[in-house]
Tab-separated table of C-alpha atoms and ligand atoms in Angstrom:
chain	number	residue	atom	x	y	z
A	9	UNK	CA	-51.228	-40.301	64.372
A	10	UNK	CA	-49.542	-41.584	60.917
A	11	UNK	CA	-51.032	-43.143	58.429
A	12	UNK	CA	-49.789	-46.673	58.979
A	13	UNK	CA	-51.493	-46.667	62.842
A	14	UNK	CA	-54.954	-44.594	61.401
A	15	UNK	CA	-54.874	-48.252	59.259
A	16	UNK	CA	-54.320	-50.662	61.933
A	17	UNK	CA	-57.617	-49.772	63.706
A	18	UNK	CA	-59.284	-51.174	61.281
A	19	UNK	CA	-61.550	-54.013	62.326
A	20	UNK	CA	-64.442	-54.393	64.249
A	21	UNK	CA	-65.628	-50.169	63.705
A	22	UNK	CA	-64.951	-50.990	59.882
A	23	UNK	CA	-67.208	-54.088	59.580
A	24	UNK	CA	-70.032	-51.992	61.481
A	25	UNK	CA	-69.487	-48.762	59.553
A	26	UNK	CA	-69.385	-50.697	56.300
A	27	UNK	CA	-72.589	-52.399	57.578
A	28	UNK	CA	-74.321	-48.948	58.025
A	29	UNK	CA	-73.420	-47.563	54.746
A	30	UNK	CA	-73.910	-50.577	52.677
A	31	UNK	CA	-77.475	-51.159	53.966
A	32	UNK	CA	-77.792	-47.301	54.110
A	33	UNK	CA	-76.919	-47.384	50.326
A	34	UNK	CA	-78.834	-50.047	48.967
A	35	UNK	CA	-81.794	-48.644	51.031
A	36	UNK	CA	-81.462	-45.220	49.479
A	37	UNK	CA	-81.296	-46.867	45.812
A	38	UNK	CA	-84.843	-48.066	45.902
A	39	UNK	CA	-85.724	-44.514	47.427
A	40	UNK	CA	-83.896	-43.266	44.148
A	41	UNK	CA	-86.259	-45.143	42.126
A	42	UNK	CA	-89.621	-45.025	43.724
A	43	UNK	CA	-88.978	-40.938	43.808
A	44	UNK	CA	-90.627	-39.273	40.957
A	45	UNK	CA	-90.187	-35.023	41.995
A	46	UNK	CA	-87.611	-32.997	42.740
A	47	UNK	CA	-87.319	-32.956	46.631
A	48	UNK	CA	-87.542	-36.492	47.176
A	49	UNK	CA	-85.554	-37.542	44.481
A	50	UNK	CA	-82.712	-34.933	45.402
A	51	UNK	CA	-82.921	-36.350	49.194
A	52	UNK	CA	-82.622	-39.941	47.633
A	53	UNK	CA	-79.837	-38.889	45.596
A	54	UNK	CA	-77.639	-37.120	47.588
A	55	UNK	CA	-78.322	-39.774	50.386
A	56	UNK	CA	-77.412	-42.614	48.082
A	57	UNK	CA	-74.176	-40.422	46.794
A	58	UNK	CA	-73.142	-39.776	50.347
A	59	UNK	CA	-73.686	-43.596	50.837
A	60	UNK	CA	-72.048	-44.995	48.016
A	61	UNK	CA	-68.714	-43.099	48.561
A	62	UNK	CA	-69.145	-44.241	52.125
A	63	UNK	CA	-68.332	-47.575	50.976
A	64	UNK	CA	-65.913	-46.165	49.140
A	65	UNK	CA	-63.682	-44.355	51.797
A	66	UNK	CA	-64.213	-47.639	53.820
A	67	UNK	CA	-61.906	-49.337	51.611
A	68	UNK	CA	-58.246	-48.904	52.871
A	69	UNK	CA	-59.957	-50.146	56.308
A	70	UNK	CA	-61.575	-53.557	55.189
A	71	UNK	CA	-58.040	-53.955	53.113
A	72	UNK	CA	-56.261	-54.429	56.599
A	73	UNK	CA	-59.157	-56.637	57.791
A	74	UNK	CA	-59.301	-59.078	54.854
A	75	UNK	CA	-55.664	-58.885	54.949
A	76	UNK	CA	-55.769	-60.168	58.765
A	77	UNK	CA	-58.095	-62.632	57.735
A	78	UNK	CA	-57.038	-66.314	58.779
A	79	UNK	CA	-58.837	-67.905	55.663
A	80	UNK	CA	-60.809	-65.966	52.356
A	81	UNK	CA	-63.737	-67.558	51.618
A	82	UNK	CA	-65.230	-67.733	48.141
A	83	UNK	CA	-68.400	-66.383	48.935
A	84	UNK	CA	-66.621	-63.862	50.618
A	85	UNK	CA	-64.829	-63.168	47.689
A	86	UNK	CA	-67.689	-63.280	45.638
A	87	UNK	CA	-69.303	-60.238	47.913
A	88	UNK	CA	-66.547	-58.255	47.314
A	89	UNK	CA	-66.460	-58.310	43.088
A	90	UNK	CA	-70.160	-57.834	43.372
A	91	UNK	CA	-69.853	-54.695	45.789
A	92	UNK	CA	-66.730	-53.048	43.745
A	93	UNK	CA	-69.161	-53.971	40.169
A	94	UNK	CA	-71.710	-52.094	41.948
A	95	UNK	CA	-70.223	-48.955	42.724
A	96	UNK	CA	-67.891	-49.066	39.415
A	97	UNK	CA	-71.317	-49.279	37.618
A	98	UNK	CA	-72.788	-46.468	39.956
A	99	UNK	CA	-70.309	-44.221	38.974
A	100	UNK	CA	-70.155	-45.421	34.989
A	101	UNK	CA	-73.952	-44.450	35.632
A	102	UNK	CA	-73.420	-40.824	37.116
A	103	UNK	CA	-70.222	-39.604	35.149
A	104	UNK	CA	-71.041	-41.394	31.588
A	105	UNK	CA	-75.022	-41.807	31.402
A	106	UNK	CA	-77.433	-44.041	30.007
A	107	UNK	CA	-75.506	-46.325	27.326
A	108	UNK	CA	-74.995	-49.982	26.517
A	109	UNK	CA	-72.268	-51.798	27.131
A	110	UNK	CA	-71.848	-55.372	25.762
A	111	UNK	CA	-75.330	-55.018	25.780
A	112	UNK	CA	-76.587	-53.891	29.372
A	113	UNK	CA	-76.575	-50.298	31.171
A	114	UNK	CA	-75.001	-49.530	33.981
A	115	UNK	CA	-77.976	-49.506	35.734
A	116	UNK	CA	-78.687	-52.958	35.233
A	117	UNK	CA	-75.227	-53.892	36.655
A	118	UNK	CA	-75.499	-51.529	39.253
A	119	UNK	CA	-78.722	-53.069	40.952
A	120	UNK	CA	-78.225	-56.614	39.282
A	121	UNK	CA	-74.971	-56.437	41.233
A	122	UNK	CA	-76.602	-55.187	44.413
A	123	UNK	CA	-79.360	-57.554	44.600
A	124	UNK	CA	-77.086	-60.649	43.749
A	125	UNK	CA	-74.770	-59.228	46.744
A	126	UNK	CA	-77.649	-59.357	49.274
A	127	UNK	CA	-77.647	-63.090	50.413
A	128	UNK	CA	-73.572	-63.171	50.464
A	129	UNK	CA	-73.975	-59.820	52.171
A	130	UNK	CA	-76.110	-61.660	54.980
A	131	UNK	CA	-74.489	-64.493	54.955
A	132	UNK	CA	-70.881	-62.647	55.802
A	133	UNK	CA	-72.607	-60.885	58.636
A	134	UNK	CA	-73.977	-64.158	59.927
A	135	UNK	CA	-70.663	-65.750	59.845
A	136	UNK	CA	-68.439	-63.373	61.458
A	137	UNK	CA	-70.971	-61.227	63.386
A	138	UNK	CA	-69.312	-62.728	66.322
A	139	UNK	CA	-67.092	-60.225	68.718
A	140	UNK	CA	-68.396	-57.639	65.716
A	141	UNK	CA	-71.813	-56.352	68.054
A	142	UNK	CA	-72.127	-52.494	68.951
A	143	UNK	CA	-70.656	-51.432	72.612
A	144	UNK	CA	-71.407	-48.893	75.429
A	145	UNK	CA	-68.139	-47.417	74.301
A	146	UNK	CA	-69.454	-46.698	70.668
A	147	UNK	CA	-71.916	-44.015	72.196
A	148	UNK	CA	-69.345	-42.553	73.788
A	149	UNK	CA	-68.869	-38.679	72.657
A	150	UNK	CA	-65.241	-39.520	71.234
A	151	UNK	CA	-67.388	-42.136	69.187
A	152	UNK	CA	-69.696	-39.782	67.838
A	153	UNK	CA	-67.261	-37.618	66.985
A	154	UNK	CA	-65.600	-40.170	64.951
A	155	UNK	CA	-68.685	-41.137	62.875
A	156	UNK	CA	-69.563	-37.141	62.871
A	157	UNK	CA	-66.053	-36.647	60.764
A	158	UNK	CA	-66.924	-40.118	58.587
A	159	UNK	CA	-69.991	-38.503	57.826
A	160	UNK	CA	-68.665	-35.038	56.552
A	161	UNK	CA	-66.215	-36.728	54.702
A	162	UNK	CA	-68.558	-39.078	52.811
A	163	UNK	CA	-70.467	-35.747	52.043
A	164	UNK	CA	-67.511	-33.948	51.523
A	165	UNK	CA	-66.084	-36.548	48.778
A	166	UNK	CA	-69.526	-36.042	47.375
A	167	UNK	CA	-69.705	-32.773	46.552
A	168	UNK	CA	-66.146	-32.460	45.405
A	169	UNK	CA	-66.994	-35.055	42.656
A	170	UNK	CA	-70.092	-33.564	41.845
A	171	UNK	CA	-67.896	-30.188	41.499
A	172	UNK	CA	-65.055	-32.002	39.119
A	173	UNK	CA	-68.494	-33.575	37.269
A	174	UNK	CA	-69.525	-30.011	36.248
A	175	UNK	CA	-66.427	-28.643	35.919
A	176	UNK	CA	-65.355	-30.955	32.881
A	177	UNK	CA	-68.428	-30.753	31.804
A	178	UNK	CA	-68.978	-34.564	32.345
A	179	UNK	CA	-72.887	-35.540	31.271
A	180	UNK	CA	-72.912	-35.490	35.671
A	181	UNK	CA	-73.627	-31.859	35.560
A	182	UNK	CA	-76.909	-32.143	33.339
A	183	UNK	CA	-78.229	-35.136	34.995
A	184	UNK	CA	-81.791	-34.175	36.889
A	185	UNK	CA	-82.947	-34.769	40.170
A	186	UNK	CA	-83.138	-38.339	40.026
A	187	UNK	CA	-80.336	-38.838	37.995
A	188	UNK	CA	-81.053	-39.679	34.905
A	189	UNK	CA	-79.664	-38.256	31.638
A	190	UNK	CA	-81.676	-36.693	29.065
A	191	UNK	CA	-82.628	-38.314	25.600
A	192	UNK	CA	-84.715	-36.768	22.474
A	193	UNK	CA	-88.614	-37.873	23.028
A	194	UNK	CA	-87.811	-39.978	19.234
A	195	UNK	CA	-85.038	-41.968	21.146
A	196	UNK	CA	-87.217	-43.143	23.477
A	197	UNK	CA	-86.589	-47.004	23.482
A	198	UNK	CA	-89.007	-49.067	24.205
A	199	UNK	CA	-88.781	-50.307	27.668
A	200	UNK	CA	-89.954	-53.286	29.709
A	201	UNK	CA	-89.882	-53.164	33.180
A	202	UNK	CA	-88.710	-56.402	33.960
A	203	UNK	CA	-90.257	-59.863	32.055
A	204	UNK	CA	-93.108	-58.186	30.624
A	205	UNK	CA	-94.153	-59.147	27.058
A	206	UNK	CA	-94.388	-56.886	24.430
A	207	UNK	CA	-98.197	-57.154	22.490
A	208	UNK	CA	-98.855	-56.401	19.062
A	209	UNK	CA	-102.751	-54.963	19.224
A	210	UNK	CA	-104.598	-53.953	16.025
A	211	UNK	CA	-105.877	-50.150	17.037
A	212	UNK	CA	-109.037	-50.980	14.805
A	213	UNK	CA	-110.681	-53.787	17.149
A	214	UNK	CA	-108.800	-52.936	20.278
A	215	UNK	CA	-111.474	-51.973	23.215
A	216	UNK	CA	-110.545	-50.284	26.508
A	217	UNK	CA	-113.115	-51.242	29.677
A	218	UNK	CA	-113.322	-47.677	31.149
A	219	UNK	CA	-115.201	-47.552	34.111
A	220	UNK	CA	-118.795	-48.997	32.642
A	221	UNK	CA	-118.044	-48.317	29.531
A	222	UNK	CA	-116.459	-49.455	26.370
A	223	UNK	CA	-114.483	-47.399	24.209
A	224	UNK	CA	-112.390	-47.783	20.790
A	225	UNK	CA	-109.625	-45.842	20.222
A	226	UNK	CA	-110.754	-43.830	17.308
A	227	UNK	CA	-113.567	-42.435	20.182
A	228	UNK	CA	-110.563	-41.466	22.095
A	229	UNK	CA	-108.768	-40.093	19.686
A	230	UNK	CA	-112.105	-38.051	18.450
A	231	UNK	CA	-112.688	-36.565	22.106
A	232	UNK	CA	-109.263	-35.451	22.252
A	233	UNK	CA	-109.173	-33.830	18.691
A	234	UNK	CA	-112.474	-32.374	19.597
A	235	UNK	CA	-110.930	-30.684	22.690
A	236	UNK	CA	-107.574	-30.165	21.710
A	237	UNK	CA	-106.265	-32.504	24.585
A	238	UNK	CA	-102.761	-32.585	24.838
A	239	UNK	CA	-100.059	-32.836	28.041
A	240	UNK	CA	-96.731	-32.135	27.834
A	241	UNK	CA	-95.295	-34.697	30.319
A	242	UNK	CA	-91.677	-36.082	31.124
A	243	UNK	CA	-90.914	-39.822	30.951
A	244	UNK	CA	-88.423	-40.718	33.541
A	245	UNK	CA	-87.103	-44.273	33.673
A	246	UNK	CA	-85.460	-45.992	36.135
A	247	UNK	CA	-82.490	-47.147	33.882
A	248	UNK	CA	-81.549	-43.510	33.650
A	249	UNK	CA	-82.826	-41.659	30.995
A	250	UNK	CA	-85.699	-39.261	30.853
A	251	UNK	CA	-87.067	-37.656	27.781
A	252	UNK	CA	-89.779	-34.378	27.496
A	253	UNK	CA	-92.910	-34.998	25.176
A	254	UNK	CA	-96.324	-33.684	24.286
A	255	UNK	CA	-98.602	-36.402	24.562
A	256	UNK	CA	-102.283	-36.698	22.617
A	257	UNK	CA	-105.151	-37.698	24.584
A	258	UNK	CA	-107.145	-38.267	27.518
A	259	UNK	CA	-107.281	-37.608	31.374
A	260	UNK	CA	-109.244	-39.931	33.253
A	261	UNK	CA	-111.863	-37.874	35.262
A	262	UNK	CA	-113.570	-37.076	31.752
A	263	UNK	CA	-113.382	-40.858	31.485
A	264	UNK	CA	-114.537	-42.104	34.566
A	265	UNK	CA	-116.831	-39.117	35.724
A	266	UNK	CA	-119.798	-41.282	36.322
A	267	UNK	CA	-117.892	-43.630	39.007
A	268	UNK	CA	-117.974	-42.637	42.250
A	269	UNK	CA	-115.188	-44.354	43.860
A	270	UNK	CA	-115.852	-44.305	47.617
A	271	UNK	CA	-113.205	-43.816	50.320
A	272	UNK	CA	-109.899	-45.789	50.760
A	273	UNK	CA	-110.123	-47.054	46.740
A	274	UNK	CA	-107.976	-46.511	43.550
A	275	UNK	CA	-107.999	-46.415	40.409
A	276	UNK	CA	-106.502	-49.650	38.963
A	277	UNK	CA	-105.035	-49.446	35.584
A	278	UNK	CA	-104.219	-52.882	33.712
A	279	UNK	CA	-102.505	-53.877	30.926
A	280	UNK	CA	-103.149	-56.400	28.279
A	281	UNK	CA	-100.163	-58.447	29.427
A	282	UNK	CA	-101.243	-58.305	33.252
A	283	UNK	CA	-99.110	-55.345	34.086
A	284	UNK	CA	-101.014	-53.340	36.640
A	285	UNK	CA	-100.623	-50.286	38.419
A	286	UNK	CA	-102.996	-48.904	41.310
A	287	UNK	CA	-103.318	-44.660	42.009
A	288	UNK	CA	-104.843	-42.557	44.265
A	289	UNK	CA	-108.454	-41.731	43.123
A	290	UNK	CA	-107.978	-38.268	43.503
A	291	UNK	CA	-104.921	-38.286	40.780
A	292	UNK	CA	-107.620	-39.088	38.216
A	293	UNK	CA	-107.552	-35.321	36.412
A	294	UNK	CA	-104.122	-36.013	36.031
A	295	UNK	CA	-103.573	-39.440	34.360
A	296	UNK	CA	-103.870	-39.450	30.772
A	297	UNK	CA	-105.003	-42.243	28.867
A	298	UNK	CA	-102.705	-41.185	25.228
A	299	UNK	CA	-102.769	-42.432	21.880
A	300	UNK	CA	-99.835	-40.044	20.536
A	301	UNK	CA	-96.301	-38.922	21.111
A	302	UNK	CA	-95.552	-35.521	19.629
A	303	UNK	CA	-98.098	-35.743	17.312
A	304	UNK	CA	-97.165	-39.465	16.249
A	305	UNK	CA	-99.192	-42.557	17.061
A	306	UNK	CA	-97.543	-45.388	19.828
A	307	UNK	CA	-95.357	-47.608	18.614
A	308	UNK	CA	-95.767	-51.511	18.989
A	309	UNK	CA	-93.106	-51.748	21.621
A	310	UNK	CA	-93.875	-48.038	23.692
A	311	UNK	CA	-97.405	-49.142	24.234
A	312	UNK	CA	-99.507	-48.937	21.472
A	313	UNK	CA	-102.790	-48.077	20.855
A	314	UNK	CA	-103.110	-46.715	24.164
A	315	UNK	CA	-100.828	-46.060	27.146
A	316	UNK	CA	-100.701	-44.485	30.258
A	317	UNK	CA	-99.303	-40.923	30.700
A	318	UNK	CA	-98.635	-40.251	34.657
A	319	UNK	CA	-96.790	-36.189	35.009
A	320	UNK	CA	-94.381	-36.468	37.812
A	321	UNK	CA	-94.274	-39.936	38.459
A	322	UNK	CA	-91.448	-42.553	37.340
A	323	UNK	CA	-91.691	-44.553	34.477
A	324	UNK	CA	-92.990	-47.477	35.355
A	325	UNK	CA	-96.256	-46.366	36.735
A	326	UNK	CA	-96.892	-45.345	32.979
A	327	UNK	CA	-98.788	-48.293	32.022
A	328	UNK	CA	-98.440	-49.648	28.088
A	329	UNK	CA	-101.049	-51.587	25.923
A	330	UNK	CA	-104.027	-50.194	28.679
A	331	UNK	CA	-107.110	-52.457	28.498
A	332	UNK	CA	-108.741	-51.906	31.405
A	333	UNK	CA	-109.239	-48.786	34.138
A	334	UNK	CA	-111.678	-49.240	36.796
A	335	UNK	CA	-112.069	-48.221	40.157
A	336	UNK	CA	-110.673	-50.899	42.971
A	337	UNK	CA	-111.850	-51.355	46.615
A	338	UNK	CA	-108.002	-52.060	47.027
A	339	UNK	CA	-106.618	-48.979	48.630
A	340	UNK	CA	-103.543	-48.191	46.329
A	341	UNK	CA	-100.849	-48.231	48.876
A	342	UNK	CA	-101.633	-52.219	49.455
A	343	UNK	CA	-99.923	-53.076	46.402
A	344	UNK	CA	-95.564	-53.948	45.433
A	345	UNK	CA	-93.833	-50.630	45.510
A	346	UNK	CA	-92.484	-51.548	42.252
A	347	UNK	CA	-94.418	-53.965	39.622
A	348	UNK	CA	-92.966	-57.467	39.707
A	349	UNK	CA	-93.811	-57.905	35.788
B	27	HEM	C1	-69.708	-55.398	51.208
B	27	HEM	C2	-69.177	-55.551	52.327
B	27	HEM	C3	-68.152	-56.573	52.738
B	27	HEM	C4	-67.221	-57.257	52.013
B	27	HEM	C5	-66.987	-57.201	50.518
B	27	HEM	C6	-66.480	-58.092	52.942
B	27	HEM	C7	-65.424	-58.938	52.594
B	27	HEM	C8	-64.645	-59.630	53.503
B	27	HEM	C9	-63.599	-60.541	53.175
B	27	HEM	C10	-63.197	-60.921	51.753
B	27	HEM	C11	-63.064	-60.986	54.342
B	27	HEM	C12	-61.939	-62.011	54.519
B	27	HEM	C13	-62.482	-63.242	55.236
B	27	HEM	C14	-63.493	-63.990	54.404
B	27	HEM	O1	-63.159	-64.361	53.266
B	27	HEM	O2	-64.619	-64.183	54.883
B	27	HEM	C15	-63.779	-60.353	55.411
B	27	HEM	C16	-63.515	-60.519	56.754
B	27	HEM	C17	-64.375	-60.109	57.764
B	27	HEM	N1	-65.579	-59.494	57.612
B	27	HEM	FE1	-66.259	-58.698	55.909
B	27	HEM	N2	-66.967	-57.895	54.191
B	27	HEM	C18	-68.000	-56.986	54.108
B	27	HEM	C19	-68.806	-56.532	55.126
B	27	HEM	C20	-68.746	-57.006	56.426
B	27	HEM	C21	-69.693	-56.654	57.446
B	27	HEM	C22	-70.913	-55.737	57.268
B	27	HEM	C23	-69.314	-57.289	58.569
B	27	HEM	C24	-70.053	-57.203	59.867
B	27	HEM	C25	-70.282	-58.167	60.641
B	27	HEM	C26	-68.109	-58.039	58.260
B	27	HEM	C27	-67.355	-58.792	59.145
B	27	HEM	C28	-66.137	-59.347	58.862
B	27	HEM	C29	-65.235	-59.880	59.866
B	27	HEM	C30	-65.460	-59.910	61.360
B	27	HEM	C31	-64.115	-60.343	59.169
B	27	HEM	C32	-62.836	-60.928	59.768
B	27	HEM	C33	-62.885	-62.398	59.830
B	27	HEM	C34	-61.582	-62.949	60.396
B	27	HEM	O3	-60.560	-62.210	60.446
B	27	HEM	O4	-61.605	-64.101	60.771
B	27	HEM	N3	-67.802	-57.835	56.936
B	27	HEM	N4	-64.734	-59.518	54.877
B	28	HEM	C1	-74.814	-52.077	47.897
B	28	HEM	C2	-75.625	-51.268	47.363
B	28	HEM	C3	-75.261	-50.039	46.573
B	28	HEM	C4	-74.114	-49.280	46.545
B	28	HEM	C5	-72.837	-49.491	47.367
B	28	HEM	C6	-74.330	-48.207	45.602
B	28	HEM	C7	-73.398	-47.226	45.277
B	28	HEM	C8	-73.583	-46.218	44.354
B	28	HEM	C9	-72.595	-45.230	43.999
B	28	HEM	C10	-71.187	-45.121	44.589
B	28	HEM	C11	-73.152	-44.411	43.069
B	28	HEM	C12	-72.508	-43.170	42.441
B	28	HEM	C13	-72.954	-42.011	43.290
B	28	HEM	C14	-72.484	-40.647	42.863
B	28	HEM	O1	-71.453	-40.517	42.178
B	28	HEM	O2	-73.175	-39.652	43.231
B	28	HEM	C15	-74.510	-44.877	42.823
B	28	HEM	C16	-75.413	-44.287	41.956
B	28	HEM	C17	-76.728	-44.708	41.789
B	28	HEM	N1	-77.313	-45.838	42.343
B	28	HEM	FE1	-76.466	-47.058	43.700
B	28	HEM	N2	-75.594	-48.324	45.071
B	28	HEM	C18	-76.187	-49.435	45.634
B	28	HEM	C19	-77.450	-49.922	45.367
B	28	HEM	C20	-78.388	-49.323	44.545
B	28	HEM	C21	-79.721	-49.796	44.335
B	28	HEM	C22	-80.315	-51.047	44.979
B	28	HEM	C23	-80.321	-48.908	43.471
B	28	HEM	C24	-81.725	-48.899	42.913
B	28	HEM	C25	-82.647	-49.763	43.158
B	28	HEM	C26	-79.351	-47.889	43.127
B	28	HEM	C27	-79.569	-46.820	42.284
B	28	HEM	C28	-78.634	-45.870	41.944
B	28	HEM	C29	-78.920	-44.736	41.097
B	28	HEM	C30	-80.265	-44.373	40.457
B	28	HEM	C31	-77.724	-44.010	40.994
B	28	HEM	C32	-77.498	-42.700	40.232
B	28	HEM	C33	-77.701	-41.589	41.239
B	28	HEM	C34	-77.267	-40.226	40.762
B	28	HEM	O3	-77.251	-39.975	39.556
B	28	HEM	O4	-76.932	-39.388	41.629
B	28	HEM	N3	-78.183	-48.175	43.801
B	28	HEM	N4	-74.740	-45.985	43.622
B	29	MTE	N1	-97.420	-53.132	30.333
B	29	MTE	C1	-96.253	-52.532	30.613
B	29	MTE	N2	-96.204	-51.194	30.761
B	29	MTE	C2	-95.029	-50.579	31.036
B	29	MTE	C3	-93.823	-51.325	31.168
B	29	MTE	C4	-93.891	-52.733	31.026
B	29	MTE	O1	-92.890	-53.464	31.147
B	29	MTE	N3	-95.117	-53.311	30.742
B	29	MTE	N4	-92.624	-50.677	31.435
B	29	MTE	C5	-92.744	-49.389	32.133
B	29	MTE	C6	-91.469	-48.680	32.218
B	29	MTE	S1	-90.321	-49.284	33.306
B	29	MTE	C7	-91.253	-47.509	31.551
B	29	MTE	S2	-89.854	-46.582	31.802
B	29	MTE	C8	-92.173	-47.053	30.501
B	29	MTE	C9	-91.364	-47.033	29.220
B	29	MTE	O2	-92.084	-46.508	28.144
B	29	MTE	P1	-91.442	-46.572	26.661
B	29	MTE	O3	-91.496	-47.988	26.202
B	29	MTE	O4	-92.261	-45.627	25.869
B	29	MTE	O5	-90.006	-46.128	26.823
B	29	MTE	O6	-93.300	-47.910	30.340
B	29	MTE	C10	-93.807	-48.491	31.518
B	29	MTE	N5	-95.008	-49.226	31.181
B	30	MO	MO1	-88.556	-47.784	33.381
């Protein structure tokens, strides 16, 4: 078979296909951020890679079917700047890092792009789903075999890039498990998930409710001078950096050792501005309530006097400007997988 007849079969196995690995890709995105260690995030990862150029090698295919089209549609359109402005951005992300462009990463194109796409995406499917619906014959072992060789080379396109990433020594090669590109712990910029505000808190009078009890930050600080209470802990954010620190304070079991938080609870840790978080009770030895970055006290806008240090997990479960910690009768999967502040 030529190349000009492998093209003409595009149409109804392309729109199904590009279904799969569209959904299959935006799926494995939010996997990508929710994963915090190295298994899961290397799963998400490669998943989301193999995905991604999915849509990718999909391309010559939908070209004949748009092509065929009676009539383009705007939205349609629309869909299909979003989709390439996704991927471009996906790869700006993996090949060039964590950087600004006119003032945004390439994260926040990548997923601002994806998340705009999703109602055009549904509404394209809704539109033309007709005649488009899966068939006996798409079991059949001829079928398999086709999406068996899609598969491999989706995986195989992959790995080749991820071989000509290390092989010009493209900041690819150094990224970590979950993708994101290392910065020096004084870099760190100070980072809002998504509308929080940023709250300017005088470390004198500022009081954190800790379990039953109140305590000022100097108290902190004292206990973990007294006990020489440091972590050394790696903040990983979901824009795509990550930086390595030692960080000065607290972990919450010396805090909270007098609560005894029965079963199917959490530990809720809030914010001044609202911003909440809920863990497992049993992570309490390793959450630290910190007052210092490599030796230096917060800064205003990275969560000063007090933040939350959580080893292994994303960023965004590291709570800024703490004011509360308590235990909750809320069991701490019954909350947004991702904060909505
Ligand atoms: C990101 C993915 C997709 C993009 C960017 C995209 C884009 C387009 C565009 C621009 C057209 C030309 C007709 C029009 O303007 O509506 C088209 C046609 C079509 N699309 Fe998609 N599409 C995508 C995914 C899908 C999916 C998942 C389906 C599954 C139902 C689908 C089904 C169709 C069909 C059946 C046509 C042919 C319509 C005709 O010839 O009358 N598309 N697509
Ligand atoms: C239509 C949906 C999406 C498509 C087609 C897509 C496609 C891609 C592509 C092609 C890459 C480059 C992969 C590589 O070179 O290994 C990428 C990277 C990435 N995408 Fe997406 N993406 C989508 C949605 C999302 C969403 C919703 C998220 C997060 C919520 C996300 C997070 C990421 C991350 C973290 C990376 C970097 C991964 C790494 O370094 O290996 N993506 N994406
Ligand atoms: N209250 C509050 N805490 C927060 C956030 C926020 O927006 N509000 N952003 C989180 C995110 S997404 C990250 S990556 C880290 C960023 O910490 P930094 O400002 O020191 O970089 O704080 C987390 N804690
Ligand atoms: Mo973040």
């Amino acid at each position: 078979m030529n190349l000009k007849t492998l093209f003409r079969r595009a149409g109804r196995r392309t729109n199904i296909a590009l279904f799969a690995v569209v959904i299959g890709a935006f799926l494995s995105g939010w996997a990508a951020f929710a994963a915090g260690t190295a298994v899961p995030a290397t799963s998400a990862t490669v998943a989301h890679g193999v995905f991604g150029i999915g849509v990718v090698l999909l391309v010559p295919w939908k070209s004949v079917v748009i092509s065929r089209a009676p009539a383009i549609r705007w939205a349609s359109l629309a869909l299909l700047v979003l989709i390439l402005l996704c991927v471009v951005a996906g790869f700006v992300q993996v090949f060039v890092g964590y950087r600004f462009f006119l003032g945004v990463t390439p994260i926040q194109v990548h997923v601002g792009a994806a998340l705009i796409a999703v109602p055009l995406f549904a509404w394209h499917v809704i539109r033309h789903r007709r005649r488009q619906r899966l068939q006996r014959r798409d079991l059949s072992r001829r079928a398999l075999l086709r999406t068996a060789a899609f598969t491999a080379a989706a995986g195989g396109s992959w790995l080749a890039m991820e071989g000509v990433g290390s092989w010009t020594g493209s900041p690819a090669a150094s990224r970590i498990a979950t993708g994101s590109h290392e910065l020096a712990a004084a870099d760190i910029p100070a980072t809002i998930w998504l509308l929080d505000s940023v709250p300017v808190l005088d470390p004198a009078t500022h009081r954190l409710m800790i379990g039953d009890h109140t305590w000022s930050v100097a108290e902190l600080d004292a206990l973990a001078a007294a006990e020489s209470l440091a972590v050394a802990a790696r903040l990983d954010c979901t824009s795509g950096w990550y930086a390595d620190a030692s960080w000065i304070g607290v972990p919450l079991d010396r805090l909270l050792d007098n609560t005894s938080p029965s079963a199917g609870s959490s530990i809720e840790v809030v914010s001044t501005t609202g911003y909440t978080r809920h863990f497992p009770v049993a992570e309490a030895g390793a959450l630290w309530l910190v007052t210092r970055r490599n030796g230096v006290p917060l800064g205003v806008g990275t969560g000063a006097p007090v933040r939350l240090v959580a080893p292994g997990r994303r960023g965004f479960w590291w709570v800024k400007w703490v004011a509360t910690v308590r235990v909750s009768d809320r069991p701490d999967w019954w909350q947004p997988p991702f904060p909505l502040q």
